[in-house]
Short mmCIF file of C-alpha atoms (C1' of nucleotides) in Angstrom, two decimals:
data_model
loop_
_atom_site.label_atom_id
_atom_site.label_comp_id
_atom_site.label_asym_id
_atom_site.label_seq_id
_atom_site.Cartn_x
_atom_site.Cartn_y
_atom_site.Cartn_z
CA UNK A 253 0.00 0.00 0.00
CA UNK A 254 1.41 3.43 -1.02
CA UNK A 255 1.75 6.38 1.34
CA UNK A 256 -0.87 8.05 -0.37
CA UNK A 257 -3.39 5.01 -0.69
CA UNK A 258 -3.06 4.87 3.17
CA UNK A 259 -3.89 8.95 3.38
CA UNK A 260 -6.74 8.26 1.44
CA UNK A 261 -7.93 5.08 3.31
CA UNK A 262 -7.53 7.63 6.66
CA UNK A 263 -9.65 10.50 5.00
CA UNK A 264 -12.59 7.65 4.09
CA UNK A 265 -12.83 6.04 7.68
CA UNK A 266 -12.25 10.09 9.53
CA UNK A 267 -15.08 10.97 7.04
CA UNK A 268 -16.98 8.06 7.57
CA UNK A 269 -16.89 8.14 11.44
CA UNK A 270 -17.42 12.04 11.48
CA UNK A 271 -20.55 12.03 9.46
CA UNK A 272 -22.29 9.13 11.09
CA UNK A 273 -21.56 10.78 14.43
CA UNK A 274 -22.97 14.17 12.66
CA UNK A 275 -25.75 12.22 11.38
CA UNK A 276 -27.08 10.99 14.33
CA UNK A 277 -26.82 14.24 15.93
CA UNK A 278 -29.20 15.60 13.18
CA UNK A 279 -31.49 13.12 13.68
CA UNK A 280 -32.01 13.16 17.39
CA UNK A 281 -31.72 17.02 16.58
CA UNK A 282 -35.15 16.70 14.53
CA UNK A 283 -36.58 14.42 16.98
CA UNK A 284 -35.65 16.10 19.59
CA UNK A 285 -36.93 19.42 18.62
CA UNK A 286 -40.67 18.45 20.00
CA UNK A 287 -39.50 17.57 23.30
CA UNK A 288 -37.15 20.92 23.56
CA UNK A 289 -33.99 19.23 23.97
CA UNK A 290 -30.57 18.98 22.70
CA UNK A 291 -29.04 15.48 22.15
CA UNK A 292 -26.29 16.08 25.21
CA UNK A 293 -28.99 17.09 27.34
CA UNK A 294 -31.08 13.92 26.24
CA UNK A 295 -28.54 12.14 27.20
CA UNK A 296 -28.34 13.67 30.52
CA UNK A 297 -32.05 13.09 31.28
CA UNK A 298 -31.72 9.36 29.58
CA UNK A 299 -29.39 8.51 32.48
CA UNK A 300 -31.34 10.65 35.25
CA UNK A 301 -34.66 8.93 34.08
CA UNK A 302 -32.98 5.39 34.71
CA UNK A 303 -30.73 5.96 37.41
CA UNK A 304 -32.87 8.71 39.97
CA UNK A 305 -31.29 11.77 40.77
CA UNK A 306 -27.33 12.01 41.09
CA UNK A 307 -24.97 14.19 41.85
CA UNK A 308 -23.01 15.76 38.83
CA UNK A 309 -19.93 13.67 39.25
CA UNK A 310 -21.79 10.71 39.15
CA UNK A 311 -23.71 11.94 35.95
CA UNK A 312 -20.08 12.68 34.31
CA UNK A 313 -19.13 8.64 35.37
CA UNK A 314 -22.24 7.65 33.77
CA UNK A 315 -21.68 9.81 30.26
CA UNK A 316 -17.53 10.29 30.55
CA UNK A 317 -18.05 13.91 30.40
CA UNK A 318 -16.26 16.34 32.85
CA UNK A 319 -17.92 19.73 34.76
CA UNK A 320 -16.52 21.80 32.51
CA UNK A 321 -19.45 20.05 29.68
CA UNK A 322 -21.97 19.26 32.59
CA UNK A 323 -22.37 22.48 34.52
CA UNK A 324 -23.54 24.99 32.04
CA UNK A 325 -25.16 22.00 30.57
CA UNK A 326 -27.31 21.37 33.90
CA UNK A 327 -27.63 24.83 34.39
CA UNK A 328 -29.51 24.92 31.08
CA UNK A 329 -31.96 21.94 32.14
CA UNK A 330 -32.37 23.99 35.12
CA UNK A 331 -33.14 26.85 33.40
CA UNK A 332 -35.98 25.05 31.64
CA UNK A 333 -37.37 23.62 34.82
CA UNK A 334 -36.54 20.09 34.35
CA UNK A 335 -34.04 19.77 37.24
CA UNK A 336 -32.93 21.52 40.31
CA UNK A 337 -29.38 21.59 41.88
CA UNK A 338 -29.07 21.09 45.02
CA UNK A 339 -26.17 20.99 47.52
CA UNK A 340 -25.59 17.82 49.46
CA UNK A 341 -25.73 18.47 52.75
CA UNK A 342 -23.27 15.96 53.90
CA UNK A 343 -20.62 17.49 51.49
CA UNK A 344 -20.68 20.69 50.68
CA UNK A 345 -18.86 19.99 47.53
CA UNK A 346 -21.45 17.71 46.10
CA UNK A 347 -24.36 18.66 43.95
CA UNK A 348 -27.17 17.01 43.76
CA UNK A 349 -29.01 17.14 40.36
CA UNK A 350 -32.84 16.37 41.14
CA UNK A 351 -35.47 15.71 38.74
CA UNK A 352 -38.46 18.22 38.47
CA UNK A 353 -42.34 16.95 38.24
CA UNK A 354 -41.80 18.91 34.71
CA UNK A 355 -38.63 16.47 34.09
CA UNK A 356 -40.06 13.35 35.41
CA UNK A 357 -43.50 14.19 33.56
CA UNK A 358 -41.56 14.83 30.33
CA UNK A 359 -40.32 10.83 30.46
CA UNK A 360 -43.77 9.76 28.89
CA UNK A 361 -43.42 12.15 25.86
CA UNK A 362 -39.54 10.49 25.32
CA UNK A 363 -41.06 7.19 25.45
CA UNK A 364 -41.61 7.63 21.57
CA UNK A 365 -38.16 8.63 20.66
CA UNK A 366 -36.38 5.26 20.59
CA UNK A 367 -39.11 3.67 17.85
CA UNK A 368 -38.58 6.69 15.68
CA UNK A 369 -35.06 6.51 16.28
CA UNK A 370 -35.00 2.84 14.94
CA UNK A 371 -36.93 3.50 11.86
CA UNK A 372 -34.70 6.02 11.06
CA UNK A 373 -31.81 3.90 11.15
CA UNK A 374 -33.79 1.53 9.33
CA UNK A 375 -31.72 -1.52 11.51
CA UNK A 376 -33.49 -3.99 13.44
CA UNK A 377 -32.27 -4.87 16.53
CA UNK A 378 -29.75 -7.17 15.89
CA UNK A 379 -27.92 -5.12 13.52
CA UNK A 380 -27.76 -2.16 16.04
CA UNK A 381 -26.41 -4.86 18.94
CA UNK A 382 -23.51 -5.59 16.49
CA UNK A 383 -22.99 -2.15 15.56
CA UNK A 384 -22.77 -1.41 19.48
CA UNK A 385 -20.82 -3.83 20.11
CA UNK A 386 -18.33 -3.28 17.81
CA UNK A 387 -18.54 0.67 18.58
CA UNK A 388 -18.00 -0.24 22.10
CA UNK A 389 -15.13 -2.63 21.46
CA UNK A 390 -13.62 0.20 19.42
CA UNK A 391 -14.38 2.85 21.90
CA UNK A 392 -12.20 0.92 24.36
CA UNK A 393 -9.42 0.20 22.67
CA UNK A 394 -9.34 4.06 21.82
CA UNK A 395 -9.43 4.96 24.92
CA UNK A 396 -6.44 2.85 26.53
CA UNK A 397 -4.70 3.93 22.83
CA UNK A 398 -5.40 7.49 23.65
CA UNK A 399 -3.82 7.21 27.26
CA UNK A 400 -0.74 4.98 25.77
CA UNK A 401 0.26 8.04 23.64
CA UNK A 402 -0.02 9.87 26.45
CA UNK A 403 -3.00 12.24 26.49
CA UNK B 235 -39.85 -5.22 25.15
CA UNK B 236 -41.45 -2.69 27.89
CA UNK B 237 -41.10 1.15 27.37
CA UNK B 238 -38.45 0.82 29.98
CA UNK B 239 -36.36 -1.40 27.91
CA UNK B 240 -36.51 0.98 24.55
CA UNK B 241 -35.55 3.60 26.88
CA UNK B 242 -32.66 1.97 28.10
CA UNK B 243 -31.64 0.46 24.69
CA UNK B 244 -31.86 3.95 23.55
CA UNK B 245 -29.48 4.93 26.68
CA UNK B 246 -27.02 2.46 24.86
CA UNK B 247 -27.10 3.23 21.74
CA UNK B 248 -26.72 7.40 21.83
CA UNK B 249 -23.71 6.66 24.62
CA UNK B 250 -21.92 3.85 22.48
CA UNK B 251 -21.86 6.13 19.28
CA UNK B 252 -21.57 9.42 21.35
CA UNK B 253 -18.40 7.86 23.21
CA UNK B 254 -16.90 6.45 20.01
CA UNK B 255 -17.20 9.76 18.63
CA UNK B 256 -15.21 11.28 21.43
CA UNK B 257 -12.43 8.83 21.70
CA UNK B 258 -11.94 8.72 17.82
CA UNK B 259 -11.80 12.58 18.34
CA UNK B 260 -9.20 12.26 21.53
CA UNK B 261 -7.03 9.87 19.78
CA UNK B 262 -6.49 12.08 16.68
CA UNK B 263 -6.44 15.19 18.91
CA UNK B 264 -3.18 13.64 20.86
CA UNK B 265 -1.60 12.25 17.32
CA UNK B 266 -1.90 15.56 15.80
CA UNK B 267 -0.96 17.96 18.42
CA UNK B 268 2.49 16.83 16.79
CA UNK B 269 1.42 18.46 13.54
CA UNK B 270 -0.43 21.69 15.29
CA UNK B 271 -3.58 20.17 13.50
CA UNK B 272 -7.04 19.91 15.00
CA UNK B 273 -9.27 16.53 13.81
CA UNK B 274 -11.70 18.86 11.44
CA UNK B 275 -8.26 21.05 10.59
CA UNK B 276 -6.96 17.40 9.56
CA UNK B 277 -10.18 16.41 7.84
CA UNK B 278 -9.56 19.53 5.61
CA UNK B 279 -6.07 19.07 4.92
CA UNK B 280 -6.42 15.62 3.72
CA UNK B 281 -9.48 16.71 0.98
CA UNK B 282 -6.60 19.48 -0.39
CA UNK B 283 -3.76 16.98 -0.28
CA UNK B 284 -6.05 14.47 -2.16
CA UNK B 285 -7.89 17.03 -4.26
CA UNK B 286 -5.68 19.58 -4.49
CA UNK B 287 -7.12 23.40 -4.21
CA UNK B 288 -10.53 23.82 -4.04
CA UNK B 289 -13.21 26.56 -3.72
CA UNK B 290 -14.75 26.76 -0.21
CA UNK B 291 -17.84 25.49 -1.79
CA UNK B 292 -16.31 22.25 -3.02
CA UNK B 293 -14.84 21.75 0.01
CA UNK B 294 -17.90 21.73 2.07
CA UNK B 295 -19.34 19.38 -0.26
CA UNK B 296 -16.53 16.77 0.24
CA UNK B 297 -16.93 17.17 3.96
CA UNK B 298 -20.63 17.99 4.19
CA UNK B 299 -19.61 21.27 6.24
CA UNK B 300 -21.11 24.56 5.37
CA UNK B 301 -19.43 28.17 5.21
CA UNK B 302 -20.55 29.02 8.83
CA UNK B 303 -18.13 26.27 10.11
CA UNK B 304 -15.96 26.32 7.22
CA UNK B 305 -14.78 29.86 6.86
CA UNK B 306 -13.40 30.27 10.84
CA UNK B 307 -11.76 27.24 9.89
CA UNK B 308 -10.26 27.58 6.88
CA UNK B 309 -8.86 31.42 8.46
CA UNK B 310 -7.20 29.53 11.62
CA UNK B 311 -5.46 27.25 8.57
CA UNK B 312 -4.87 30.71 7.14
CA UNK B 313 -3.32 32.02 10.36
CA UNK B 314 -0.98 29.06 10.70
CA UNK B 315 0.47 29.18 6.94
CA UNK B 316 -1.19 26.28 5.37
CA UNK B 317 -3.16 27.65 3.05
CA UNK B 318 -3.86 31.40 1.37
CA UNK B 319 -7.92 32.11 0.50
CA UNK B 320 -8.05 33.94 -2.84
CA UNK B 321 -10.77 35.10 -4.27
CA UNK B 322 -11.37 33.73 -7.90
CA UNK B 323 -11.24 36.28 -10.94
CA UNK B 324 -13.82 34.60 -12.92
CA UNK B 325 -16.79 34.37 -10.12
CA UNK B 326 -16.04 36.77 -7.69
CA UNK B 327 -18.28 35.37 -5.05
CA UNK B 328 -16.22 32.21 -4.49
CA UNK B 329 -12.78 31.75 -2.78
CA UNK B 330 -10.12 29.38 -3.83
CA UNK B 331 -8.20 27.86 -0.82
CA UNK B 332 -4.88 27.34 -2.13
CA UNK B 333 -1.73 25.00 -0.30
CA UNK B 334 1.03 26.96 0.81
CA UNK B 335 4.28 25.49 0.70
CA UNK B 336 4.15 24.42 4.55
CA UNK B 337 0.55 22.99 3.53
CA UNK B 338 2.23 20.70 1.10
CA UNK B 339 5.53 19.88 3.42
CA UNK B 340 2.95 19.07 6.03
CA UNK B 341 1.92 16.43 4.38
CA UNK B 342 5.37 14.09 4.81
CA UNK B 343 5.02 14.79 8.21
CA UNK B 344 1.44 13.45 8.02
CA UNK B 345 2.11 10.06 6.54
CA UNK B 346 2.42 8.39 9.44
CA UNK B 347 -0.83 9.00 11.05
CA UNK B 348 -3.14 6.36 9.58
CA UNK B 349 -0.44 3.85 10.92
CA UNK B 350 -1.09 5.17 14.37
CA UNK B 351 -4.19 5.23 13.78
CA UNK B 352 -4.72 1.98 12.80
CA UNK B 353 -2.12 0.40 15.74
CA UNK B 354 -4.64 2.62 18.42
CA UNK B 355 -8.18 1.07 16.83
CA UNK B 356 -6.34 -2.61 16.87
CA UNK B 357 -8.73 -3.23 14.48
CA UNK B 358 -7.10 -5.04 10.67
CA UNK B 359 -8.46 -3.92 7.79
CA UNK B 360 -11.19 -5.72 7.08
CA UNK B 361 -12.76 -4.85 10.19
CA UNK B 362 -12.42 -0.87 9.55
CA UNK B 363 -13.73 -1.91 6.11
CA UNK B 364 -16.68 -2.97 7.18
CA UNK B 365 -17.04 -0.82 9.94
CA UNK B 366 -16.94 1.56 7.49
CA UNK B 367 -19.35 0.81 5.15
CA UNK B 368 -22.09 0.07 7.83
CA UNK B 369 -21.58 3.40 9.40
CA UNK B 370 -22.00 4.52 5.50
CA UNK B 371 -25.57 2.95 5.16
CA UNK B 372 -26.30 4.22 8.57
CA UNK B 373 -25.44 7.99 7.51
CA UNK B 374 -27.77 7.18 4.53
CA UNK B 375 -30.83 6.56 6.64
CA UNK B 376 -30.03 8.68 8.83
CA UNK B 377 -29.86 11.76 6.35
CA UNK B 378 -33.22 10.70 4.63
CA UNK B 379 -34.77 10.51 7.56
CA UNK B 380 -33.77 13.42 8.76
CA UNK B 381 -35.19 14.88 5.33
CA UNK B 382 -38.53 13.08 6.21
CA UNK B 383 -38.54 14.15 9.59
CA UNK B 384 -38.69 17.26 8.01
CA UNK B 385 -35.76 19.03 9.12
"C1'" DA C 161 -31.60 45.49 -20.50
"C1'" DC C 162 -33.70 44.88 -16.16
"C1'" DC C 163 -34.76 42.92 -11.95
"C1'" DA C 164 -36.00 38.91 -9.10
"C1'" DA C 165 -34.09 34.54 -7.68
"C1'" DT C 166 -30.13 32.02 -6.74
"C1'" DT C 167 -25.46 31.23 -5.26
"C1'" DT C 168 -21.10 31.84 -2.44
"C1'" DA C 169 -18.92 33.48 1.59
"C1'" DG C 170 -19.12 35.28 5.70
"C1'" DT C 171 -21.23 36.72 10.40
"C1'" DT C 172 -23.78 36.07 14.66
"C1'" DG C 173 -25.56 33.45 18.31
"C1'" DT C 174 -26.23 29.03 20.86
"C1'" DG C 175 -24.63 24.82 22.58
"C1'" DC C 176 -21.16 21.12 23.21
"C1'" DA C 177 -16.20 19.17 24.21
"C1'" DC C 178 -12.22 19.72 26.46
"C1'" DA C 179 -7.94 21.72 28.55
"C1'" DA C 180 -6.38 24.50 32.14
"C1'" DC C 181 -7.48 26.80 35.93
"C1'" DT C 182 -9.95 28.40 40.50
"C1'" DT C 183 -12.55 27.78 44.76
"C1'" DA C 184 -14.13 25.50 48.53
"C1'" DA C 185 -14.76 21.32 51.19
"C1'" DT C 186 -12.97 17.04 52.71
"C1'" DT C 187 -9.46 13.52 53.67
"C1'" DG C 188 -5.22 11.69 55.13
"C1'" DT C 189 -0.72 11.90 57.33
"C1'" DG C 190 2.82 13.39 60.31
"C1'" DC D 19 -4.27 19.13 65.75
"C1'" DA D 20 -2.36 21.07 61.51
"C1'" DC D 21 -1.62 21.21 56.97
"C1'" DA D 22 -0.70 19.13 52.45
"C1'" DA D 23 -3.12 16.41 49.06
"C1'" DT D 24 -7.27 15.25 47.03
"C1'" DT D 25 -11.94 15.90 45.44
"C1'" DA D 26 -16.32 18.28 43.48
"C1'" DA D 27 -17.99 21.83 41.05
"C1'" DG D 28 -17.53 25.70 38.49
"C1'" DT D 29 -15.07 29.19 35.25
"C1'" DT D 30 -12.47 30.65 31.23
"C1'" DG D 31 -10.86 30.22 26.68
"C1'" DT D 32 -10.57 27.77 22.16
"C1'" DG D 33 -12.55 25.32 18.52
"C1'" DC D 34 -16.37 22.88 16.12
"C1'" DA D 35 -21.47 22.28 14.40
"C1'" DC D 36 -25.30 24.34 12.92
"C1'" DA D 37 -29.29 27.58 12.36
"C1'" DA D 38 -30.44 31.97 10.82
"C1'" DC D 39 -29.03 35.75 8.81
"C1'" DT D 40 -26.37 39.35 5.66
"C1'" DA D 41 -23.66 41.00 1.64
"C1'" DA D 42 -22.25 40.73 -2.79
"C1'" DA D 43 -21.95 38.57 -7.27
"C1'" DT D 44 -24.11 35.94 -10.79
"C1'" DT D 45 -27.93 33.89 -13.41
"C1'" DG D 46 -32.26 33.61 -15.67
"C1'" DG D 47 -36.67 34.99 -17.19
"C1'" DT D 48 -39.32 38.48 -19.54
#
DNA sequence: ACCAATTTAGTTGTGCACAACTTAATTGTG
DNA sequence: CACAATTAAGTTGTGCACAACTAAATTGGT
């Protein structure tokens, strides 16, 4: 393989990856719209939804972001009365994020999301497991890659 | 499969692709701090190595990026020295983006990133093959459904 | 030839990701 | 106990993505 075949080869997968993550975004974007989300915040409220209310570091754990993402970014879903911050009591360092009636009310109108998100996608279940698994598998090795070249 | 379950599934599926997003993204930010290059900076540069100079226009189309995240771009590439914009003679509302002679030298020094890229996925070739071309038909159905979603 | 529609870049504003930093509270060790 | 190290959250600054808009040049229809 010549230097510029492999060049190439890089540009097609970078493109590849970088759209489908772009593409997605636009799609949740869309279906997102009705609910008056963002997909980050979706994300954030998936998570809440399933786990009950956590404080923000254990909301970064669960989505691998840091505070610098999550703070404005709950400050936002606060601002739209879905959540409420609240300081732990028992650490003053911790804050709690707390779902609102508002947020836990607005559960039932995501319940749609993941069907239309499927027909979009237009792959049945099995197809997205493999797809997952292998994004997962890749996301892993990435990450210990990442921290071998020294991040 | 309860509502509960989609939800969750749904959980999975935005995080997996979200995360592999991000770690692509942090492994090619840490291999290209070497060549002062961002991953969309990168994405650019390889379309003008391949393709040599190209309007603005004609480079959003290879990428799928429009002018409002194009042009900020394509200045910071300015700023650096590896390219010059020039407005074209013949159609005076396009701009020609042009390799400087750094751009072009860059592009030794770039030859051995899809190596490292390849060693930090540990995936061979036929896996990123077909890891590419299902993320392919995914971007497909994801960008007509986005157009029937009605975006 | 004229003018409305289109096209190309660019600008503005919002939100996210992340690095580097700050602040305040807590923990651990001598 | 005292104080250095750690931890949680937040802030600041840079860059990207995208929507909505503007400005200027070109095209096309009549």
């Amino acid at each position: 393989m010549t230097d510029t075949e492999w060049l190439r080869l890089d540009r097609q997968i970078c493109f590849s990856l970088h759209a489908a993550s772009r593409a997605f975004n636009g799609v949740y974007r869309v279906i997102l719209k009705d609910l008056g989300l963002t997909y980050p915040q979706y994300l954030v409220m998936l998570v809440l939804w399933e786990q009950g209310d956590l404080p923000v570091k254990a909301l970064g754990e669960h989505l691998r972001l840091d505070s610098g993402t999550l703070s404005p970014l709950v400050k936002r879903l606060e601002g739209i009365g879905l959540v409420r911050r609240e300081r732990s009591a028992q650490d003053e360092r911790s804050v709690r994020v707390r779902l609102t009636e508002e947020g836990v009310a607005l559960r039932e109108r995501a319940l749609e999301v993941p069907r239309r998100i499927m027909g979009a996608t237009g792959f049945d279940l099995t197809e997205i497991a493999e797809l997952r698994e292998r994004l997962d598998r890749l996301t892993t090795a990435l990450d210990a890659a990442a921290l071998a070249e020294g991040r």
